[in-house]
Short mmCIF file of C-alpha atoms in Angstrom, two decimals:
data_model
loop_
_atom_site.label_atom_id
_atom_site.label_comp_id
_atom_site.label_asym_id
_atom_site.label_seq_id
_atom_site.Cartn_x
_atom_site.Cartn_y
_atom_site.Cartn_z
CA LYS A 1 -23.55 1.23 -20.97
CA LYS A 2 -21.12 3.52 -22.68
CA TYR A 3 -18.28 1.30 -21.89
CA ALA A 4 -20.45 -1.93 -23.19
CA SER A 5 -21.83 -0.05 -25.83
CA PHE A 6 -17.60 0.47 -26.92
CA ILE A 7 -17.05 -3.08 -26.65
CA VAL A 8 -20.16 -3.70 -28.79
CA ASN A 9 -19.02 -1.79 -31.38
CA ARG A 10 -15.36 -3.01 -30.97
CA VAL A 11 -16.74 -7.04 -31.45
CA HIS A 12 -18.53 -5.73 -34.66
CA SER A 13 -15.30 -4.00 -36.44
CA GLU A 14 -13.18 -6.99 -36.15
CA GLY A 15 -16.09 -9.63 -36.24
CA LEU A 16 -15.44 -10.93 -32.87
CA ARG A 17 -17.08 -12.54 -30.23
CA HIS A 18 -20.27 -11.78 -28.13
CA PHE A 19 -19.33 -10.69 -24.54
CA LYS A 20 -21.26 -12.25 -21.96
CA VAL A 21 -22.52 -9.85 -19.56
CA ASP A 22 -20.47 -11.28 -16.69
CA ALA A 23 -17.21 -10.65 -19.17
CA VAL A 24 -18.73 -7.05 -20.60
CA GLY A 25 -19.31 -6.23 -16.20
CA ARG A 26 -15.45 -7.91 -16.03
CA VAL A 27 -13.91 -5.41 -18.42
CA ILE A 28 -15.51 -2.76 -16.62
CA GLU A 29 -14.06 -3.74 -12.97
CA HIS A 30 -10.44 -3.98 -14.65
CA SER A 31 -10.98 -0.03 -16.30
CA SER A 32 -11.62 1.16 -12.83
CA ARG A 33 -8.59 -0.98 -11.93
CA LEU A 34 -6.61 1.26 -14.12
CA VAL A 35 -7.62 4.54 -13.12
CA GLU A 36 -7.79 3.71 -9.29
CA ASP A 37 -10.79 5.67 -8.16
CA GLN A 38 -14.03 3.71 -7.89
CA THR A 39 -16.29 6.29 -9.17
CA LYS A 40 -14.47 6.75 -12.49
CA LEU A 41 -14.04 4.32 -15.32
CA SER A 42 -10.69 4.60 -17.85
CA THR A 43 -10.62 6.65 -21.02
CA ARG A 44 -7.82 4.72 -22.33
CA PHE A 45 -9.33 3.39 -24.75
CA SER A 46 -6.46 1.44 -26.69
CA ASP A 47 -5.54 -0.77 -23.67
CA ILE A 48 -9.48 -1.46 -23.87
CA ALA A 49 -9.70 -2.53 -27.33
CA ALA A 50 -6.14 -5.37 -26.60
CA LEU A 51 -8.26 -6.42 -23.52
CA ILE A 52 -11.03 -7.38 -25.49
CA THR A 53 -9.04 -8.84 -29.04
CA GLU A 54 -7.02 -10.83 -26.22
CA SER A 55 -10.04 -12.39 -24.55
CA ASN A 56 -12.23 -12.97 -28.15
CA TYR A 57 -8.85 -15.40 -28.85
CA TRP A 58 -9.55 -17.52 -25.12
CA ALA A 59 -12.71 -17.54 -25.57
CA GLN A 60 -12.23 -19.15 -29.32
CA VAL A 61 -8.62 -21.62 -27.83
CA ARG A 62 -11.55 -22.47 -25.15
CA ASN A 63 -14.06 -23.03 -27.91
CA HIS A 64 -16.44 -20.71 -25.76
CA SER A 65 -19.91 -18.94 -28.65
CA LEU A 66 -19.25 -16.30 -25.74
CA VAL A 67 -16.71 -14.22 -23.99
CA THR A 68 -16.82 -14.89 -20.45
CA ARG A 69 -15.93 -14.06 -17.85
CA THR A 70 -12.97 -16.44 -17.40
CA ASP A 71 -11.67 -15.30 -20.85
CA VAL A 72 -11.62 -11.70 -20.12
CA GLU A 73 -9.25 -12.85 -16.25
CA GLN A 74 -7.32 -15.04 -18.60
CA ALA A 75 -6.16 -12.18 -20.62
CA ILE A 76 -5.46 -9.20 -18.16
CA LYS A 77 -3.48 -12.50 -16.60
CA GLU A 78 -1.40 -12.82 -19.07
CA LYS A 79 -0.53 -9.30 -19.92
CA GLU A 80 0.29 -9.14 -17.11
CA TYR A 81 2.66 -11.73 -17.36
CA ARG A 82 4.39 -10.68 -19.87
CA SER A 83 6.04 -7.82 -18.00
CA ASN A 84 6.03 -8.99 -14.64
CA LEU A 85 9.70 -10.25 -15.12
CA ILE A 86 11.26 -7.82 -12.60
CA GLU A 87 8.19 -8.32 -10.03
CA GLU A 88 8.10 -11.56 -9.36
CA GLU A 89 12.63 -11.62 -9.25
CA VAL A 90 11.62 -9.21 -6.88
CA LEU A 91 8.66 -11.78 -4.89
CA GLU A 92 11.51 -14.56 -5.15
CA SER A 93 13.85 -12.07 -3.24
CA TYR A 94 12.02 -11.78 -0.97
CA ALA A 95 10.98 -15.04 -0.27
CA ASN A 96 14.83 -16.93 -0.03
CA GLY A 97 15.88 -13.58 2.23
CA THR A 98 17.47 -11.22 0.54
CA PHE A 99 15.11 -8.60 0.84
CA LYS A 100 14.51 -8.76 4.50
CA ILE A 101 11.25 -8.71 6.19
CA SER A 102 9.56 -9.10 8.84
CA VAL A 103 5.33 -10.79 8.26
CA ASP A 104 5.09 -11.78 11.56
CA GLY A 105 6.16 -11.19 15.37
CA TYR A 106 6.77 -7.65 17.38
CA ALA A 107 9.56 -4.82 16.53
CA VAL A 108 10.88 -2.10 18.15
CA GLY A 109 10.78 1.28 15.83
CA GLN A 110 10.91 -0.76 12.85
CA ILE A 111 8.09 -1.28 10.67
CA ASN A 112 6.84 -2.27 6.90
CA GLY A 113 6.96 0.26 4.62
CA LEU A 114 5.12 -0.19 1.42
CA ALA A 115 6.88 1.83 -2.39
CA ILE A 116 5.31 1.58 -6.05
CA ILE A 117 8.30 0.32 -9.27
CA ASN A 118 6.71 1.85 -12.15
CA ILE A 119 9.33 -0.34 -15.22
CA GLY A 120 7.32 0.63 -18.24
CA ASP A 121 3.63 -0.03 -18.31
CA HIS A 122 3.99 -2.98 -15.21
CA SER A 123 4.01 -1.28 -11.71
CA PHE A 124 4.02 -3.17 -8.96
CA GLY A 125 3.66 -2.95 -5.04
CA LYS A 126 6.97 -3.36 -2.84
CA PRO A 127 7.10 -3.64 0.79
CA THR A 128 10.80 -2.01 2.35
CA ARG A 129 11.38 -1.98 6.07
CA LEU A 130 12.18 1.14 7.86
CA THR A 131 13.98 1.58 10.59
CA ALA A 132 14.47 3.83 13.63
CA ARG A 133 16.77 4.19 16.51
CA ILE A 134 15.82 7.10 19.13
CA ALA A 135 19.10 8.00 21.83
CA LEU A 136 19.72 11.66 25.19
CA GLY A 137 19.86 14.16 22.37
CA LYS A 138 19.47 17.96 21.83
CA GLY A 139 16.43 17.24 19.60
CA ASP A 140 18.22 16.32 16.20
CA ILE A 141 16.82 13.22 14.30
CA THR A 142 18.55 12.71 11.02
CA ASN A 143 17.10 11.30 7.94
CA ILE A 144 19.41 9.13 7.06
CA ASP A 145 18.00 9.43 3.03
CA GLN A 146 17.65 12.21 2.92
CA ASP A 147 20.90 12.97 4.48
CA SER A 148 22.66 10.97 2.21
CA GLN A 149 21.03 12.27 -0.81
CA LEU A 150 18.91 9.57 -1.36
CA GLY A 151 16.01 11.06 -0.10
CA GLY A 152 13.84 13.29 -3.49
CA PRO A 153 11.79 17.02 -2.26
CA ILE A 154 9.16 15.95 -1.30
CA HIS A 155 9.84 13.08 1.31
CA GLY A 156 12.12 15.61 2.57
CA LYS A 157 9.29 17.53 3.24
CA GLY A 158 6.95 15.08 4.70
CA PHE A 159 10.11 14.22 6.67
CA HIS A 160 9.59 17.94 7.96
CA ILE A 161 5.66 17.54 8.77
CA LEU A 162 6.82 15.02 11.08
CA LEU A 163 8.82 16.80 13.01
CA GLY A 164 7.07 19.74 13.50
CA TYR A 165 3.86 16.87 14.10
CA LEU A 166 6.32 15.82 17.13
CA VAL A 167 7.46 19.34 18.29
CA GLY A 168 4.42 20.95 18.20
CA LYS A 169 2.43 17.52 20.05
CA TYR A 170 5.03 16.31 22.47
CA GLY A 171 8.18 19.56 22.13
CA PHE A 172 5.88 22.56 23.25
CA ASP A 173 7.63 24.13 26.45
CA SER A 174 10.91 22.22 26.10
CA THR A 175 13.23 20.87 23.50
CA LEU A 176 13.25 17.16 22.85
CA PRO A 177 15.37 16.12 24.84
CA ILE A 178 16.75 13.22 22.59
CA ARG A 179 18.47 12.75 18.81
CA GLY A 180 17.46 10.44 16.29
CA THR A 181 18.03 8.00 12.73
CA ILE A 182 15.26 6.46 10.51
CA ALA A 183 16.17 4.96 7.47
CA PHE A 184 14.81 2.13 4.76
CA GLU A 185 16.15 -0.86 4.58
CA GLN A 186 17.59 -2.41 1.92
CA SER A 187 17.29 0.86 0.06
CA TYR A 188 20.21 1.71 -2.78
CA SER A 189 17.90 4.17 -4.86
CA GLU A 190 15.71 7.28 -4.27
CA ILE A 191 12.56 7.90 -2.48
CA ASP A 192 10.31 10.12 -2.92
CA GLY A 193 6.65 11.39 -2.27
CA ASP A 194 5.64 11.94 0.56
CA SER A 195 3.80 8.63 1.41
CA ALA A 196 6.42 7.37 3.46
CA SER A 197 5.75 10.78 5.68
CA SER A 198 2.91 8.13 8.49
CA VAL A 199 5.40 5.60 8.24
CA GLU A 200 8.87 7.66 9.56
CA LEU A 201 6.32 8.93 12.08
CA TYR A 202 5.34 5.17 13.74
CA ALA A 203 8.80 4.17 13.57
CA LEU A 204 10.27 6.95 15.25
CA LEU A 205 6.78 7.02 18.05
CA SER A 206 7.68 2.83 18.29
CA SER A 207 10.94 3.94 19.51
CA LEU A 208 10.86 6.56 21.87
CA ALA A 209 8.22 5.25 23.80
CA HIS A 210 9.71 1.53 23.44
CA ILE A 211 6.28 0.11 22.30
CA PRO A 212 6.50 -2.65 19.99
CA ILE A 213 5.04 -2.51 16.38
CA ASN A 214 2.89 -5.79 15.14
CA GLN A 215 5.35 -6.53 12.32
CA ALA A 216 2.30 -8.48 10.06
CA PHE A 217 1.02 -4.60 9.35
CA ALA A 218 2.63 -2.34 6.60
CA VAL A 219 0.77 0.28 6.69
CA THR A 220 0.64 3.56 3.10
CA GLY A 221 0.22 7.13 4.01
CA SER A 222 1.32 10.64 4.45
CA VAL A 223 0.78 12.85 7.86
CA ASN A 224 -0.09 16.93 8.69
CA GLN A 225 1.21 18.69 11.86
CA HIS A 226 -1.36 17.34 13.33
CA GLY A 227 -1.46 14.34 12.89
CA GLU A 228 -3.93 12.84 10.48
CA VAL A 229 -3.63 11.01 7.78
CA GLN A 230 -3.62 12.02 4.41
CA ALA A 231 -4.63 10.21 1.69
CA VAL A 232 -1.33 9.19 -1.50
CA GLY A 233 -1.38 7.28 -4.40
CA GLY A 234 -1.24 3.53 -5.61
CA VAL A 235 -3.19 2.07 -3.23
CA THR A 236 -4.26 -1.46 -4.88
CA LYS A 237 -1.28 -1.93 -5.47
CA LYS A 238 0.98 -1.19 -2.13
CA ILE A 239 -1.46 -3.20 -0.92
CA GLU A 240 -0.92 -6.29 -3.20
CA GLY A 241 2.11 -6.23 -3.30
CA PHE A 242 2.18 -6.67 0.95
CA TYR A 243 -0.21 -9.65 0.44
CA SER A 244 2.63 -11.09 -2.29
CA VAL A 245 5.20 -11.34 0.29
CA CYS A 246 3.23 -12.61 3.24
CA LYS A 247 1.83 -15.70 0.91
CA ALA A 248 6.13 -16.29 -0.23
CA ASN A 249 6.78 -16.15 3.59
CA GLY A 250 2.72 -17.79 4.44
CA LEU A 251 -0.23 -16.54 5.39
CA THR A 252 -1.04 -16.58 9.17
CA GLY A 253 -4.65 -14.68 9.54
CA ASN A 254 -3.66 -12.35 10.64
CA GLN A 255 -1.35 -9.21 8.30
CA GLY A 256 -2.82 -7.27 7.42
CA VAL A 257 -2.58 -3.33 5.04
CA ILE A 258 -3.68 -0.16 6.48
CA ILE A 259 -4.18 3.26 4.75
CA PRO A 260 -5.25 6.79 4.79
CA GLU A 261 -9.94 7.01 4.59
CA SER A 262 -8.95 8.94 1.77
CA ASN A 263 -7.91 6.13 0.00
CA VAL A 264 -10.79 3.93 0.79
CA ARG A 265 -12.41 4.72 -2.91
CA ASN A 266 -9.77 4.69 -4.85
CA LEU A 267 -9.41 0.51 -3.47
CA ALA A 268 -9.81 -2.04 -7.14
CA LEU A 269 -8.42 -4.91 -5.58
CA ASN A 270 -7.93 -8.51 -7.39
CA GLU A 271 -10.01 -10.95 -7.14
CA GLU A 272 -7.70 -13.36 -4.84
CA VAL A 273 -6.96 -10.77 -2.65
CA GLU A 274 -10.66 -9.88 -2.35
CA THR A 275 -11.08 -13.62 -1.65
CA ALA A 276 -8.27 -13.92 1.64
CA ILE A 277 -10.21 -10.49 2.80
CA ALA A 278 -13.47 -11.84 3.11
CA ASN A 279 -11.90 -15.30 3.75
CA GLY A 280 -10.25 -13.40 7.23
CA LYS A 281 -6.81 -14.28 5.86
CA PHE A 282 -5.79 -11.61 4.78
CA HIS A 283 -7.04 -7.76 6.53
CA LEU A 284 -7.41 -4.29 5.23
CA TYR A 285 -8.17 -1.26 8.30
CA ALA A 286 -8.83 1.85 7.66
CA VAL A 287 -7.28 4.95 9.52
CA LYS A 288 -8.09 8.94 10.13
CA THR A 289 -4.90 9.72 12.82
CA ILE A 290 -1.64 9.02 14.31
CA ASP A 291 -3.24 8.02 17.33
CA GLU A 292 -5.42 5.86 14.98
CA GLY A 293 -3.07 3.93 13.46
CA MET A 294 -0.47 3.58 16.12
CA GLU A 295 -3.53 1.48 18.04
CA LEU A 296 -3.85 -0.99 16.00
CA LEU A 297 -0.25 -1.56 15.23
CA SER A 298 1.07 -1.93 18.80
CA GLY A 299 -2.29 -3.48 19.87
CA VAL A 300 -2.39 -2.02 22.95
CA ALA A 301 -5.44 1.01 23.99
CA LEU A 302 -3.44 3.65 22.98
CA THR A 303 -6.57 6.83 21.80
CA ALA A 304 -7.98 6.18 24.93
CA LYS A 305 -8.05 8.61 27.90
CA SER A 306 -4.74 8.39 29.94
CA ASP A 307 -4.94 6.92 33.71
CA ASP A 308 -5.23 10.83 35.58
CA SER A 309 -8.22 11.76 35.71
CA SER A 310 -7.66 15.18 35.37
CA SER A 311 -5.71 14.87 31.61
CA ASP A 312 -6.77 15.06 27.82
CA MET A 313 -3.80 13.52 27.12
CA SER A 314 -3.89 10.14 24.94
CA LYS A 315 -2.35 6.87 26.59
CA LEU A 316 0.42 7.20 24.03
CA ASP A 317 0.58 11.27 25.16
CA GLN A 318 1.31 9.39 28.43
CA ILE A 319 3.54 7.36 27.54
CA ILE A 320 5.64 9.19 25.10
CA LEU A 321 6.12 11.90 27.86
CA GLN A 322 6.49 9.89 30.93
CA ALA A 323 9.50 8.57 27.66
CA LEU A 324 10.72 12.06 27.40
#
């Protein structure tokens, strides 16, 4: 009600057209999207005021006596269009093959991660391929980005946490007899944050157990030393970024994004992505643990108990211990 009152006050003070009920609702939806929380609304009132004024302009252009939801939608799209030139160029690089990424098929030790690019008042999700290689060794796993001084301190912390998970789960009685490397491909600027730690862990597990990962998925989420997947920032933009790349390469109906369950409240997806999900052309999955995510990525029932009835291990644990 207070947000609706703000809109009415703005309309009166500026001499604008009044808003229909669905138009007021669309402004409030956009406010929730700005703050990335379904239970909160943004207090960036200067941005909301600008949206009200521009929505009135589009109502005037279309000879609407009242501002409609489509007028608000047009105002939002026009603002994004004025700011998203870099995003369009990045998307074009995916479409023409300059940025290498797979959005279908299966591959071992390869997965699609999701990053956020911030440019002025515009941000967008950028999918990035991450690869992992495993060989015989003495327990050393190298993060190429970190060793090349392209990884920030929080990214480094996330990497050491996932190593703690691996050592605690599979190296409890001896040193892991492996050496490995992980890297974000075609990444030339600093990477920070821990939102890729689950992605790195999935790639390492895939390479270690030789389990192919479905390339139709992209993943985000941090992980703790117990294998629980934790919330990260920017999930809405990350999902929309991967959707745009899949759309540019052709939607197959199998593509989607895996996010932490604790991030569901942060979803404020645009109408196109919501419609694609509702129609089964794109998918969204929320997971609590690495085992759940690995099962989705592999398409194999890895969380079930192993064939050994006397063991509490999952099938994933059994496969990895056999590989070791």
